[in-house]
PDB file of C-alpha atoms in Angstrom:
ATOM      1  CA  VAL A 130       0.000   0.000   0.000  1.00  0.00           C
ATOM      2  CA  CYS A 131       1.556   3.303  -1.017  1.00  0.00           C
ATOM      3  CA  ASN A 132      -0.482   5.447   1.418  1.00  0.00           C
ATOM      4  CA  ALA A 133      -0.054   8.525  -0.787  1.00  0.00           C
ATOM      5  CA  CYS A 134      -3.803   9.258  -0.676  1.00  0.00           C
ATOM      6  CA  LYS A 135      -3.718   9.123   3.103  1.00  0.00           C
ATOM      7  CA  LYS A 136      -0.797  11.565   3.192  1.00  0.00           C
ATOM      8  CA  ASN A 137      -2.349  13.831   0.527  1.00  0.00           C
ATOM      9  CA  GLY A 138      -5.824  14.270   2.009  1.00  0.00           C
ATOM     10  CA  GLY A 139      -7.453  11.671  -0.212  1.00  0.00           C
ATOM     11  CA  ILE A 140      -5.754  12.533  -3.493  1.00  0.00           C
ATOM     12  CA  CYS A 141      -4.208   9.663  -5.439  1.00  0.00           C
ATOM     13  CA  ILE A 142      -0.848  10.241  -7.106  1.00  0.00           C
ATOM     14  CA  VAL A 143      -1.608   7.710  -9.868  1.00  0.00           C
ATOM     15  CA  ASN A 144      -3.310   9.450 -12.794  1.00  0.00           C
ATOM     16  CA  ASP A 145      -4.900   6.635 -14.802  1.00  0.00           C
ATOM     17  CA  GLY A 146      -8.588   7.396 -15.290  1.00  0.00           C
ATOM     18  CA  TYR A 147      -9.680   6.350 -11.812  1.00  0.00           C
ATOM     19  CA  GLN A 148     -10.288  10.009 -10.990  1.00  0.00           C
ATOM     20  CA  GLU A 149     -13.270  10.108 -13.373  1.00  0.00           C
ATOM     21  CA  ILE A 150     -14.892   7.129 -11.646  1.00  0.00           C
ATOM     22  CA  GLU A 151     -14.039   8.614  -8.238  1.00  0.00           C
ATOM     23  CA  LYS A 152     -15.768  11.889  -9.203  1.00  0.00           C
ATOM     24  CA  LYS A 153     -18.908  10.026 -10.307  1.00  0.00           C
ATOM     25  CA  MET A 154     -19.028   8.051  -7.055  1.00  0.00           C
ATOM     26  CA  LYS A 155     -18.699  11.291  -5.052  1.00  0.00           C
ATOM     27  CA  GLU A 156     -21.578  12.878  -6.996  1.00  0.00           C
ATOM     28  CA  ALA A 157     -23.880   9.839  -6.814  1.00  0.00           C
ATOM     29  CA  ASP A 158     -26.714   9.513  -4.319  1.00  0.00           C
ATOM     30  CA  ALA A 159     -26.638   5.741  -4.733  1.00  0.00           C
ATOM     31  CA  ILE A 160     -24.249   3.216  -6.230  1.00  0.00           C
ATOM     32  CA  ILE A 161     -25.260  -0.112  -7.728  1.00  0.00           C
ATOM     33  CA  VAL A 162     -22.290  -2.450  -7.915  1.00  0.00           C
ATOM     34  CA  GLY A 163     -22.494  -5.455 -10.199  1.00  0.00           C
ATOM     35  CA  SER A 164     -20.017  -8.240 -10.835  1.00  0.00           C
ATOM     36  CA  PRO A 165     -19.971 -11.568 -12.577  1.00  0.00           C
ATOM     37  CA  VAL A 166     -18.661 -14.375 -10.386  1.00  0.00           C
ATOM     38  CA  TYR A 167     -15.006 -15.138 -11.140  1.00  0.00           C
ATOM     39  CA  PHE A 168     -13.727 -18.165  -9.245  1.00  0.00           C
ATOM     40  CA  GLY A 169     -16.252 -17.628  -6.463  1.00  0.00           C
ATOM     41  CA  SER A 170     -15.830 -13.891  -5.949  1.00  0.00           C
ATOM     42  CA  ILE A 171     -15.690 -10.447  -7.553  1.00  0.00           C
ATOM     43  CA  THR A 172     -13.591  -9.802 -10.638  1.00  0.00           C
ATOM     44  CA  GLY A 173     -10.018  -8.593 -10.323  1.00  0.00           C
ATOM     45  CA  MET A 174     -10.979  -5.319 -11.989  1.00  0.00           C
ATOM     46  CA  LEU A 175     -13.692  -4.661  -9.398  1.00  0.00           C
ATOM     47  CA  LYS A 176     -11.276  -5.518  -6.582  1.00  0.00           C
ATOM     48  CA  THR A 177      -8.844  -2.998  -8.043  1.00  0.00           C
ATOM     49  CA  LEU A 178     -11.579  -0.346  -8.064  1.00  0.00           C
ATOM     50  CA  PHE A 179     -12.425  -1.174  -4.454  1.00  0.00           C
ATOM     51  CA  ASP A 180      -8.760  -0.879  -3.474  1.00  0.00           C
ATOM     52  CA  ARG A 181      -8.379   2.426  -5.318  1.00  0.00           C
ATOM     53  CA  SER A 182     -11.479   3.796  -3.565  1.00  0.00           C
ATOM     54  CA  ARG A 183      -9.343   4.178  -0.466  1.00  0.00           C
ATOM     55  CA  THR A 184      -9.011   7.774  -1.651  1.00  0.00           C
ATOM     56  CA  LEU A 185     -12.701   8.208  -0.842  1.00  0.00           C
ATOM     57  CA  ARG A 186     -12.452   6.610   2.584  1.00  0.00           C
ATOM     58  CA  VAL A 187      -9.751   9.004   3.800  1.00  0.00           C
ATOM     59  CA  ASN A 188     -12.441  11.701   4.145  1.00  0.00           C
ATOM     60  CA  TRP A 189     -15.484   9.362   4.340  1.00  0.00           C
ATOM     61  CA  GLU A 190     -16.853  10.627   1.015  1.00  0.00           C
ATOM     62  CA  LEU A 191     -19.111   7.601   0.439  1.00  0.00           C
ATOM     63  CA  LYS A 192     -20.505   7.563   3.986  1.00  0.00           C
ATOM     64  CA  ASP A 193     -24.312   7.329   4.089  1.00  0.00           C
ATOM     65  CA  LYS A 194     -24.625   6.806   0.330  1.00  0.00           C
ATOM     66  CA  VAL A 195     -26.944   3.960  -0.631  1.00  0.00           C
ATOM     67  CA  CYS A 196     -25.353   0.843  -2.135  1.00  0.00           C
ATOM     68  CA  ALA A 197     -26.965  -2.153  -3.833  1.00  0.00           C
ATOM     69  CA  ALA A 198     -25.257  -5.284  -5.137  1.00  0.00           C
ATOM     70  CA  ILE A 199     -26.032  -7.525  -8.106  1.00  0.00           C
ATOM     71  CA  THR A 200     -24.091 -10.561  -9.277  1.00  0.00           C
ATOM     72  CA  VAL A 201     -24.354 -13.264 -11.917  1.00  0.00           C
ATOM     73  CA  GLY A 202     -22.743 -16.699 -11.951  1.00  0.00           C
ATOM     74  CA  ALA A 203     -22.699 -19.485 -14.504  1.00  0.00           C
ATOM     75  CA  THR A 204     -24.365 -22.011 -12.191  1.00  0.00           C
ATOM     76  CA  GLN A 205     -26.737 -22.063  -9.267  1.00  0.00           C
ATOM     77  CA  HIS A 206     -24.676 -21.885  -6.072  1.00  0.00           C
ATOM     78  CA  GLY A 207     -21.759 -20.688  -8.198  1.00  0.00           C
ATOM     79  CA  GLY A 208     -20.438 -18.130  -5.744  1.00  0.00           C
ATOM     80  CA  GLN A 209     -23.081 -15.416  -6.062  1.00  0.00           C
ATOM     81  CA  GLU A 210     -23.585 -14.987  -2.298  1.00  0.00           C
ATOM     82  CA  HIS A 211     -19.857 -14.772  -1.624  1.00  0.00           C
ATOM     83  CA  THR A 212     -19.535 -12.191  -4.399  1.00  0.00           C
ATOM     84  CA  LEU A 213     -22.410 -10.182  -2.914  1.00  0.00           C
ATOM     85  CA  GLN A 214     -20.736 -10.335   0.504  1.00  0.00           C
ATOM     86  CA  ALA A 215     -17.493  -8.952  -0.955  1.00  0.00           C
ATOM     87  CA  ILE A 216     -19.426  -5.997  -2.376  1.00  0.00           C
ATOM     88  CA  HIS A 217     -21.258  -5.527   0.928  1.00  0.00           C
ATOM     89  CA  ALA A 218     -17.978  -5.569   2.868  1.00  0.00           C
ATOM     90  CA  TRP A 219     -16.596  -2.804   0.637  1.00  0.00           C
ATOM     91  CA  ALA A 220     -19.743  -0.711   1.124  1.00  0.00           C
ATOM     92  CA  LEU A 221     -19.800  -1.204   4.888  1.00  0.00           C
ATOM     93  CA  ILE A 222     -16.120  -0.266   5.207  1.00  0.00           C
ATOM     94  CA  HIS A 223     -17.037   3.018   3.504  1.00  0.00           C
ATOM     95  CA  GLY A 224     -19.982   3.552   5.884  1.00  0.00           C
ATOM     96  CA  MET A 225     -22.549   3.126   3.133  1.00  0.00           C
ATOM     97  CA  ILE A 226     -26.168   2.064   3.608  1.00  0.00           C
ATOM     98  CA  LEU A 227     -26.964  -1.333   2.081  1.00  0.00           C
ATOM     99  CA  VAL A 228     -30.207  -1.913   0.207  1.00  0.00           C
ATOM    100  CA  ALA A 229     -32.276  -4.755   1.624  1.00  0.00           C
ATOM    101  CA  ASP A 230     -34.910  -6.726  -0.235  1.00  0.00           C
ATOM    102  CA  SER A 231     -38.504  -5.560  -0.400  1.00  0.00           C
ATOM    103  CA  ASP A 232     -39.915  -9.065  -0.604  1.00  0.00           C
ATOM    104  CA  PRO A 233     -38.385 -12.343   0.509  1.00  0.00           C
ATOM    105  CA  THR A 234     -36.358 -13.103  -2.617  1.00  0.00           C
ATOM    106  CA  ALA A 235     -33.084 -11.227  -2.330  1.00  0.00           C
ATOM    107  CA  HIS A 236     -31.793 -11.279   1.210  1.00  0.00           C
ATOM    108  CA  PHE A 237     -28.216 -10.515   0.110  1.00  0.00           C
ATOM    109  CA  GLY A 238     -28.846  -8.670  -3.165  1.00  0.00           C
ATOM    110  CA  GLY A 239     -29.597  -9.592  -6.747  1.00  0.00           C
ATOM    111  CA  ALA A 240     -28.181 -13.006  -7.654  1.00  0.00           C
ATOM    112  CA  ALA A 241     -28.758 -14.646 -11.016  1.00  0.00           C
ATOM    113  CA  VAL A 242     -27.528 -17.442 -13.243  1.00  0.00           C
ATOM    114  CA  ALA A 243     -26.546 -16.751 -16.843  1.00  0.00           C
ATOM    115  CA  LYS A 244     -25.496 -19.687 -18.945  1.00  0.00           C
ATOM    116  CA  GLN A 245     -25.464 -20.226 -22.657  1.00  0.00           C
ATOM    117  CA  VAL A 246     -27.098 -23.488 -23.743  1.00  0.00           C
ATOM    118  CA  ASP A 247     -27.163 -24.491 -27.408  1.00  0.00           C
ATOM    119  CA  GLY A 248     -26.231 -20.949 -28.465  1.00  0.00           C
ATOM    120  CA  GLU A 249     -28.936 -19.269 -26.377  1.00  0.00           C
ATOM    121  CA  PHE A 250     -28.957 -17.681 -22.970  1.00  0.00           C
ATOM    122  CA  LYS A 251     -31.687 -19.052 -20.751  1.00  0.00           C
ATOM    123  CA  ILE A 252     -33.635 -16.463 -18.758  1.00  0.00           C
ATOM    124  CA  ASP A 253     -33.271 -16.851 -15.000  1.00  0.00           C
ATOM    125  CA  GLU A 254     -36.653 -15.543 -13.832  1.00  0.00           C
ATOM    126  CA  TRP A 255     -35.791 -16.023 -10.151  1.00  0.00           C
ATOM    127  CA  GLY A 256     -32.515 -14.127 -10.623  1.00  0.00           C
ATOM    128  CA  LEU A 257     -34.337 -11.282 -12.345  1.00  0.00           C
ATOM    129  CA  GLN A 258     -36.815 -11.187  -9.451  1.00  0.00           C
ATOM    130  CA  THR A 259     -33.977 -10.885  -6.910  1.00  0.00           C
ATOM    131  CA  ALA A 260     -32.594  -7.904  -8.836  1.00  0.00           C
ATOM    132  CA  ARG A 261     -36.023  -6.260  -8.965  1.00  0.00           C
ATOM    133  CA  SER A 262     -36.522  -6.904  -5.243  1.00  0.00           C
TER     134      SER A 262
END
């Protein structure tokens, strides 16, 4: 960890395009984070974004923003809940408010299955319902 953002009041010394995403997260009232399941968890790119968002935690700039999580895996029980928990952990570390379900379908967030069979993607109605919930 370079700690430059901590020493510089939340400003990152790496200028690589993250600043545009950071600005959008600061301006947002709510953030919906989605990730496919990669080996049972979030993608490496999302983890990198989460790590870079340390700049926002220095001054608690995401505190009390609303956060929702959606994930898609290739199989049922393919790591969706673990992926949702990784997103929730990031949000809670920032002091964000997690969205809960409005009916008993999505206790942890939207979780769906997307798998191509014979050249077609099958619609996961239950997964879509968890996202709507």
